[in-house]
Coordinates of C-alpha atoms in Angstrom, one line a residue:
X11 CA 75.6 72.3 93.7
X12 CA 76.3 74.0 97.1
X13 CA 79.4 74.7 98.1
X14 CA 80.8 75.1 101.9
X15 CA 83.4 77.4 103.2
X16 CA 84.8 76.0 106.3
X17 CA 86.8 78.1 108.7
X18 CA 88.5 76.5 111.8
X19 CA 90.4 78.5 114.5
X20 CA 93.0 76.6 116.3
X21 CA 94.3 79.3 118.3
X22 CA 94.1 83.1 118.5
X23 CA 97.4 85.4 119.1
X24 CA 96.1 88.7 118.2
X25 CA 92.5 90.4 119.6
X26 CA 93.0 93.5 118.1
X27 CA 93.6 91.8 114.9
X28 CA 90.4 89.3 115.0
X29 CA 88.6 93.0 115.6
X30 CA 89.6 94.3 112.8
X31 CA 88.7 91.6 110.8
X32 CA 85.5 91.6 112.7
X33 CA 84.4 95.3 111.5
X34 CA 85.8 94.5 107.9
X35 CA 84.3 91.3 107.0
X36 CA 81.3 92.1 106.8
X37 CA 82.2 94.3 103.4
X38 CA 83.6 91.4 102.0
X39 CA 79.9 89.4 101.8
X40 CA 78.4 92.4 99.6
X41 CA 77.4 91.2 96.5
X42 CA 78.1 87.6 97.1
X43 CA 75.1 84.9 97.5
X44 CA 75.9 83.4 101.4
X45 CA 74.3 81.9 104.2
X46 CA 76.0 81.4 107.2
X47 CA 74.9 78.5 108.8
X48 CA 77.2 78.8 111.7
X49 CA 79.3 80.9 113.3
X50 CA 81.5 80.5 116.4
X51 CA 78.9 79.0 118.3
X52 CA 79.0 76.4 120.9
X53 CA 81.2 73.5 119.8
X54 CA 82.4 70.2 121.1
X55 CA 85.5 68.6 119.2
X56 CA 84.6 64.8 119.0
X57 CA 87.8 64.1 116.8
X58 CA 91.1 65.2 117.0
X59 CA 92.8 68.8 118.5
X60 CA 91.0 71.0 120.2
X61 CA 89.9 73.4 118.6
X62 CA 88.9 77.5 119.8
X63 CA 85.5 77.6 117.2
X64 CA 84.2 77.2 113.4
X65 CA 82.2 78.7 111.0
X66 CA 80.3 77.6 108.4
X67 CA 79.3 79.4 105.5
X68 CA 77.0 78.3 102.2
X69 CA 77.8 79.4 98.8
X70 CA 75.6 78.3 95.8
X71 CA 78.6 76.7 94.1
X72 CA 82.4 75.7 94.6
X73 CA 83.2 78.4 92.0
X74 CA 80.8 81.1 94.1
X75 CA 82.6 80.4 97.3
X76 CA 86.5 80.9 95.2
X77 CA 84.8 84.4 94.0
X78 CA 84.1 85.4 97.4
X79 CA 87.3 84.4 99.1
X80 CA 89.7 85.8 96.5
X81 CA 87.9 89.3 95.9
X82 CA 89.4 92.1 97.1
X83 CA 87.3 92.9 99.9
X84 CA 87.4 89.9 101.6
X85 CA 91.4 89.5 101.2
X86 CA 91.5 93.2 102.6
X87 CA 89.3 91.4 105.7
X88 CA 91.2 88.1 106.2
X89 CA 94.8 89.5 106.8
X90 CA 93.9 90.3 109.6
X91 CA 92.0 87.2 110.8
X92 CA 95.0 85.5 109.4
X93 CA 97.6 87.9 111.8
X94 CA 95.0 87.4 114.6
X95 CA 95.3 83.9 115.0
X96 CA 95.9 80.4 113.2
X97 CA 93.1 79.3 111.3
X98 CA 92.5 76.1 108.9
X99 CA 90.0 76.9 105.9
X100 CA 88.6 75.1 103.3
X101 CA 85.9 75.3 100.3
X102 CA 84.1 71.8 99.9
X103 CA 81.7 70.6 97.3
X104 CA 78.4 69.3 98.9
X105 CA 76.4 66.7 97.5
X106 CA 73.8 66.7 94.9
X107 CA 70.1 67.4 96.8
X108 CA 69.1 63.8 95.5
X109 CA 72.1 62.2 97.0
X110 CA 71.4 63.9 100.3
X111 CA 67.4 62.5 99.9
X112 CA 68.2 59.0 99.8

């Protein structure tokens, strides 16, 4: 079952930072199965806070999406998004294609 990685930035503090992470991120998708469905584009908050952007990114499972996040690459990457500016990210399960069909 799919899995989502969800990132939300609240506010960012740091634009060298967020470059860095920018140029290094990239590195951290090698290898990994991921499809990013959307990234910083045009957004309109409809609930709560406002928010500066979100991206969305698909994983082929929960476990897939944990692999990704905790390798060393990508943890080289996201100190610096993380320094850059305040972010809220989560991994969510999606649902099973047959429960999405009906």
């Amino acid at each position: 079952m799919s899995a989502y990685v969800i990132f939300i930035r609240e506010q960012s503090h740091n634009p060298e930072e967020l470059r860095i992470y920018s140029q290094k991120a990239p590195d951290g998708l090698a290898g990994h199965s991921v499809t990013p469905l959307a990234v910083y584009g045009t957004h309109e908050v409809i609930e709560g806070p406002a928010i500066e952007g979100a991206a969305i990114l698909e994983f082929p499972s929960f476990e897939e999406a944990k692999v990704w996040y905790y390798s060393p690459a990508y943890q080289d990457a996201v100190q610096h998004r993380l320094r850059g500016g305040t972010y809220r990210g989560i991994i969510i399960e999606g649902v099973p294609a047959a429960a999405s069909q009906s």
